[in-house]
Amino acid sequence: MKMLQKCKNRPNLRGEYNVYSTFQSHEPEFDYLKSLEIEEKINKIRWLPQQNSAHFLLSTNDKTIKLWKIGERDKRAEGYNLKDEDGRLRDPFRITSLRVPVLMPMDLMVEASPRRVFANAHTYHINSISVNSDHQTYLSADDLRINLWHLEITDRSFNIVDIKPANMEELTEVITAAECHPNQCNVFVYSSSKGTIRLCDMRTAALCDRHTKFFEEPEDPSSRSFFSEIISSISDVKFSHSGRYMMTRDYLSVKVWDLNMENRPVETYQVHEYLRSKLCSLYENDCIFDKFECCWNGSDSAIMTGSYNNFFRMFDRNTRKDITLEASRESSKPRATLKPRKVSTGGKRKKDEISVDSLDFNKKILHTAWHPKENVIAVAATNNLYTFQDKIN
């Protein structure tokens, strides 16, 4: 796991970042009861609100959630009574007087230390975690259950959603993502592989199996195909910062929902509609099961999500304009301007267009993030992280 810090040497250049800290969050494990290897791969990272100079974050792999503290240390204590400066214990008979330890300056160290380990609460793979607005609790969700944790308590959690049927052969959908409301600590939503979103209120009952609101867009029978169920599965759900809207990402589109209107989204943005004719080959190479994330900008006026060929898409909600940009080493020289990219679907293509048949499906941007206050974005393209900022006049 790597953390980035803004470049302090040249503060006039916004958007330039250096590695701040690197540490191993999870180790490979083996579940002997199920003969199952548990990868160290991190599924989700969520920051806790900063209370002091240290940073706190939650990270999870398939089974275990950890709370980490990342802090700086530039002083060390010297003059211990029971041990020498090199750490060896002193002979008690040689201690003739008490020393008062003093703090001495040292080279700056960034330390990551695990503060809590939340384990053994999920039978299935954890797909999402979300910190609640009360800053004391958080949700963790797997395919069939959602648990509510207190940040200070590691040995128990409350199961607040359980959709596991008595007979697993009757299973028709799984939970794909869950998120807490940004202002109301009693409200959360979770999405499903059937393309539906359920909003739950924890004040109604201890077990939120009955939803308060149910968001689903009726399917157009004329466009139904073999792949309809797969591409309608929601891979990510995010509340707007205001809490009035939520955004969902399925395979081909991003939808914005008003929490007061359940029957259809208020906005729909096509991310890569040109892939609709390629669904058969995308199914064969398993790309159709890729889980793309989406994010809001700080003012909720624009949204961003990833695509293939290291393309990412940005949509302006006010003007309804959209743009396709590419994150690549060739176009990411410092202070280089990104050029809009266009995909050609017809026979003839213009000079600056790329043919849909030339897209590289191994290059994909699944993870994106937008700075909460500034126009700085981060996109993860396979094993590279790119940061971009708006043009400074």
CSV table of C-alpha atoms in Angstrom, one decimal, residues 128-350:
chain,number,residue,atom,x,y,z
A,128,SER,CA,-16.9,-2.9,0.2
A,129,ILE,CA,-16.4,-1.0,3.4
A,130,SER,CA,-17.9,2.4,4.2
A,131,VAL,CA,-17.3,4.7,7.2
A,132,ASN,CA,-20.4,6.2,8.8
A,133,SER,CA,-21.0,9.9,9.3
A,134,ASP,CA,-21.0,9.4,13.1
A,135,HIS,CA,-17.3,8.6,12.7
A,136,GLN,CA,-17.7,5.8,15.2
A,137,THR,CA,-19.1,2.9,13.1
A,138,TYR,CA,-18.6,1.5,9.6
A,139,LEU,CA,-20.2,-1.1,7.3
A,140,SER,CA,-18.6,-4.1,5.6
A,141,ALA,CA,-20.4,-6.0,2.9
A,142,ASP,CA,-19.9,-9.4,1.3
A,143,ASP,CA,-22.0,-11.2,-1.4
A,144,LEU,CA,-24.8,-12.0,1.0
A,145,ARG,CA,-24.4,-10.0,4.2
A,146,ILE,CA,-23.7,-6.5,5.6
A,147,ASN,CA,-22.2,-6.0,9.0
A,148,LEU,CA,-22.1,-2.9,11.2
A,149,TRP,CA,-18.9,-2.5,13.3
A,150,HIS,CA,-17.8,-0.1,16.0
A,151,LEU,CA,-14.3,1.2,15.3
A,152,GLU,CA,-13.3,0.4,18.9
A,153,ILE,CA,-14.7,-3.1,19.1
A,154,THR,CA,-13.0,-5.9,17.1
A,155,ASP,CA,-14.5,-9.1,18.5
A,156,ARG,CA,-18.1,-8.6,17.4
A,157,SER,CA,-20.3,-6.9,14.8
A,158,PHE,CA,-24.0,-6.6,14.1
A,159,ASN,CA,-25.4,-8.3,11.1
A,160,ILE,CA,-27.9,-5.8,9.6
A,161,VAL,CA,-28.6,-7.3,6.2
A,162,ASP,CA,-28.7,-11.0,5.4
A,163,ILE,CA,-30.1,-12.1,2.0
A,164,LYS,CA,-28.9,-15.7,2.1
A,165,PRO,CA,-31.8,-18.0,1.3
A,166,ALA,CA,-32.5,-21.2,3.3
A,167,ASN,CA,-31.7,-23.2,0.1
A,168,MET,CA,-28.7,-21.8,-1.8
A,169,GLU,CA,-30.2,-23.1,-5.0
A,170,GLU,CA,-32.8,-20.4,-4.7
A,171,LEU,CA,-30.2,-17.7,-4.7
A,172,THR,CA,-31.0,-15.1,-7.5
A,173,GLU,CA,-28.9,-12.1,-6.6
A,174,VAL,CA,-25.8,-11.0,-4.6
A,175,ILE,CA,-24.8,-7.8,-2.9
A,176,THR,CA,-22.2,-5.9,-5.0
A,177,ALA,CA,-21.6,-2.7,-3.0
A,178,ALA,CA,-22.8,-0.8,0.1
A,179,GLU,CA,-22.3,2.8,1.3
A,180,CYS,CA,-23.4,4.9,4.3
A,181,HIS,CA,-25.2,8.2,3.7
A,182,PRO,CA,-22.8,11.2,4.1
A,183,ASN,CA,-25.0,13.1,6.6
A,184,GLN,CA,-27.6,10.7,8.1
A,185,CYS,CA,-25.9,7.9,10.2
A,186,ASN,CA,-29.0,5.7,10.2
A,187,VAL,CA,-29.3,5.5,6.4
A,188,PHE,CA,-27.3,3.3,4.0
A,189,VAL,CA,-27.8,1.8,0.5
A,190,TYR,CA,-26.7,-1.4,-1.1
A,191,SER,CA,-26.7,-2.5,-4.7
A,192,SER,CA,-27.3,-5.9,-6.2
A,193,SER,CA,-26.2,-8.0,-9.2
A,194,LYS,CA,-29.8,-7.5,-10.6
A,195,GLY,CA,-29.2,-3.8,-11.1
A,196,THR,CA,-31.4,-2.7,-8.1
A,197,ILE,CA,-30.5,-0.4,-5.2
A,198,ARG,CA,-32.1,-0.7,-1.7
A,199,LEU,CA,-32.1,2.1,0.8
A,200,CYS,CA,-32.4,1.0,4.4
A,201,ASP,CA,-33.0,2.9,7.7
A,202,MET,CA,-31.4,1.3,10.7
A,203,ARG,CA,-34.0,3.0,13.0
A,204,THR,CA,-36.8,0.8,11.5
A,205,ALA,CA,-35.5,-2.5,12.7
A,206,ALA,CA,-32.3,-4.1,13.9
A,207,LEU,CA,-32.2,-6.4,10.8
A,208,CYS,CA,-32.7,-4.3,7.7
A,209,ASP,CA,-34.0,-7.1,5.5
A,210,ARG,CA,-37.0,-4.9,4.6
A,211,HIS,CA,-35.8,-1.9,2.6
A,212,THR,CA,-37.2,1.6,3.0
A,213,LYS,CA,-36.8,2.5,-0.7
A,214,PHE,CA,-36.2,0.4,-3.8
A,215,PHE,CA,-34.6,1.9,-6.9
A,216,GLU,CA,-35.0,0.1,-10.2
A,217,GLU,CA,-35.3,1.2,-13.8
A,218,PRO,CA,-37.7,-0.8,-15.8
A,219,GLU,CA,-36.0,-2.8,-18.6
A,220,ASP,CA,-36.7,-2.0,-22.2
A,221,PRO,CA,-38.0,-5.3,-23.7
A,222,SER,CA,-36.7,-4.4,-27.1
A,223,SER,CA,-33.1,-4.2,-26.0
A,224,ARG,CA,-33.1,-7.5,-24.0
A,225,SER,CA,-30.4,-10.0,-24.8
A,226,PHE,CA,-28.5,-12.9,-23.3
A,227,PHE,CA,-26.1,-10.4,-21.6
A,228,SER,CA,-28.8,-8.1,-20.2
A,229,GLU,CA,-28.6,-9.5,-16.6
A,230,ILE,CA,-24.8,-9.4,-16.6
A,231,ILE,CA,-24.4,-5.9,-17.8
A,232,SER,CA,-27.1,-4.5,-15.5
A,233,SER,CA,-25.2,-5.7,-12.4
A,234,ILE,CA,-24.1,-2.6,-10.4
A,235,SER,CA,-20.4,-2.5,-9.6
A,236,ASP,CA,-20.3,0.7,-7.6
A,237,VAL,CA,-22.7,3.1,-5.7
A,238,LYS,CA,-21.7,6.5,-4.4
A,239,PHE,CA,-23.7,9.1,-2.6
A,240,SER,CA,-23.2,12.7,-3.7
A,241,HIS,CA,-21.6,15.0,-1.1
A,242,SER,CA,-24.9,16.8,-0.5
A,243,GLY,CA,-26.7,13.5,0.2
A,244,ARG,CA,-29.5,14.3,-2.2
A,245,TYR,CA,-28.4,12.0,-5.1
A,246,MET,CA,-26.6,8.7,-5.5
A,247,MET,CA,-24.7,7.4,-8.5
A,248,THR,CA,-24.5,3.9,-9.7
A,249,ARG,CA,-22.2,2.3,-12.3
A,250,ASP,CA,-23.1,-0.7,-14.3
A,251,TYR,CA,-21.1,-2.2,-17.2
A,252,LEU,CA,-22.1,0.3,-19.9
A,253,SER,CA,-23.4,3.3,-18.1
A,254,VAL,CA,-23.5,5.6,-15.1
A,255,LYS,CA,-26.9,6.6,-13.6
A,256,VAL,CA,-27.7,9.4,-11.2
A,257,TRP,CA,-30.7,8.8,-8.9
A,258,ASP,CA,-32.6,11.3,-6.8
A,259,LEU,CA,-33.3,9.7,-3.4
A,260,ASN,CA,-36.9,11.0,-3.7
A,261,MET,CA,-37.6,9.2,-7.0
A,262,GLU,CA,-37.4,5.4,-7.1
A,263,ASN,CA,-38.8,4.4,-10.5
A,264,ARG,CA,-36.0,5.7,-12.7
A,265,PRO,CA,-32.7,7.6,-12.6
A,266,VAL,CA,-32.8,11.4,-13.3
A,267,GLU,CA,-29.6,11.2,-15.4
A,268,THR,CA,-28.0,8.4,-17.5
A,269,TYR,CA,-24.6,8.7,-19.1
A,270,GLN,CA,-23.3,6.2,-21.6
A,271,VAL,CA,-19.7,5.3,-20.8
A,272,HIS,CA,-18.8,3.1,-23.8
A,273,GLU,CA,-22.0,2.3,-25.7
A,274,TYR,CA,-19.8,1.2,-28.7
A,275,LEU,CA,-19.0,-2.0,-26.7
A,276,ARG,CA,-22.6,-3.2,-26.9
A,277,SER,CA,-21.9,-4.9,-30.2
A,278,LYS,CA,-18.7,-6.5,-28.6
A,279,LEU,CA,-20.5,-8.1,-25.6
A,280,CYS,CA,-20.0,-11.7,-27.0
A,281,SER,CA,-16.2,-11.4,-27.1
A,282,LEU,CA,-16.1,-9.5,-23.8
A,283,TYR,CA,-18.0,-12.4,-22.3
A,284,GLU,CA,-15.5,-14.9,-23.7
A,285,ASN,CA,-12.5,-13.0,-22.3
A,286,ASP,CA,-14.3,-12.4,-18.9
A,287,CYS,CA,-14.0,-8.6,-19.3
A,288,ILE,CA,-17.8,-8.3,-19.0
A,289,PHE,CA,-17.4,-9.1,-15.3
A,290,ASP,CA,-15.0,-6.1,-14.6
A,291,LYS,CA,-16.0,-3.9,-11.7
A,292,PHE,CA,-15.6,-0.2,-12.6
A,293,GLU,CA,-15.8,2.4,-9.9
A,294,CYS,CA,-17.2,5.9,-10.2
A,295,CYS,CA,-16.8,9.2,-8.3
A,296,TRP,CA,-18.2,12.7,-7.8
A,297,ASN,CA,-16.2,15.9,-7.9
A,298,GLY,CA,-16.2,18.1,-4.8
A,299,SER,CA,-19.2,20.2,-5.8
A,300,ASP,CA,-21.3,17.2,-7.3
A,301,SER,CA,-21.3,19.0,-10.6
A,302,ALA,CA,-19.3,16.4,-12.5
A,303,ILE,CA,-18.7,12.7,-12.4
A,304,MET,CA,-15.9,10.4,-13.5
A,305,THR,CA,-15.5,6.7,-14.3
A,306,GLY,CA,-13.1,4.4,-16.1
A,307,SER,CA,-13.1,2.5,-19.3
A,308,TYR,CA,-10.8,0.3,-21.5
A,309,ASN,CA,-7.6,1.2,-23.4
A,310,ASN,CA,-6.7,3.3,-20.3
A,311,PHE,CA,-9.5,5.7,-21.2
A,312,PHE,CA,-11.5,7.5,-18.5
A,313,ARG,CA,-14.7,9.4,-18.9
A,314,MET,CA,-15.9,12.7,-17.3
A,315,PHE,CA,-19.4,14.0,-17.5
A,316,ASP,CA,-20.5,17.6,-16.7
A,317,ARG,CA,-24.0,17.4,-15.1
A,318,ASN,CA,-24.9,21.0,-15.9
A,319,THR,CA,-23.9,21.2,-19.6
A,320,ARG,CA,-24.3,17.5,-20.3
A,321,LYS,CA,-21.0,17.6,-22.1
A,322,ASP,CA,-18.6,14.7,-21.8
A,323,ILE,CA,-15.0,14.0,-22.6
A,324,THR,CA,-12.8,10.9,-23.0
A,325,LEU,CA,-9.2,11.1,-21.8
A,326,GLU,CA,-6.3,8.6,-21.8
A,327,ALA,CA,-4.0,7.9,-19.0
A,328,SER,CA,-0.7,6.7,-20.5
A,329,ARG,CA,3.0,7.2,-20.1
A,330,GLU,CA,3.3,8.9,-23.5
A,331,SER,CA,0.7,11.5,-22.6
A,332,SER,CA,1.6,12.0,-18.9
A,333,LYS,CA,4.8,14.1,-19.2
A,334,PRO,CA,4.7,16.8,-16.5
A,335,ARG,CA,2.5,19.8,-17.4
A,336,ALA,CA,1.5,18.1,-20.7
A,337,THR,CA,-2.1,18.8,-21.8
A,338,LEU,CA,-4.4,15.8,-22.2
A,339,LYS,CA,-6.0,15.6,-25.6
A,340,PRO,CA,-9.6,14.3,-25.9
A,341,ARG,CA,-9.9,10.9,-27.4
A,342,LYS,CA,-12.6,9.6,-29.7
A,343,VAL,CA,-13.6,6.0,-30.6
A,344,SER,CA,-14.7,5.3,-34.1
A,345,THR,CA,-17.4,2.7,-34.6
A,346,GLY,CA,-18.1,3.1,-38.3
A,347,GLY,CA,-16.0,2.0,-41.4
A,348,LYS,CA,-14.2,5.3,-41.9
A,349,ARG,CA,-12.4,7.0,-39.0
A,350,LYS,CA,-10.9,10.4,-38.7
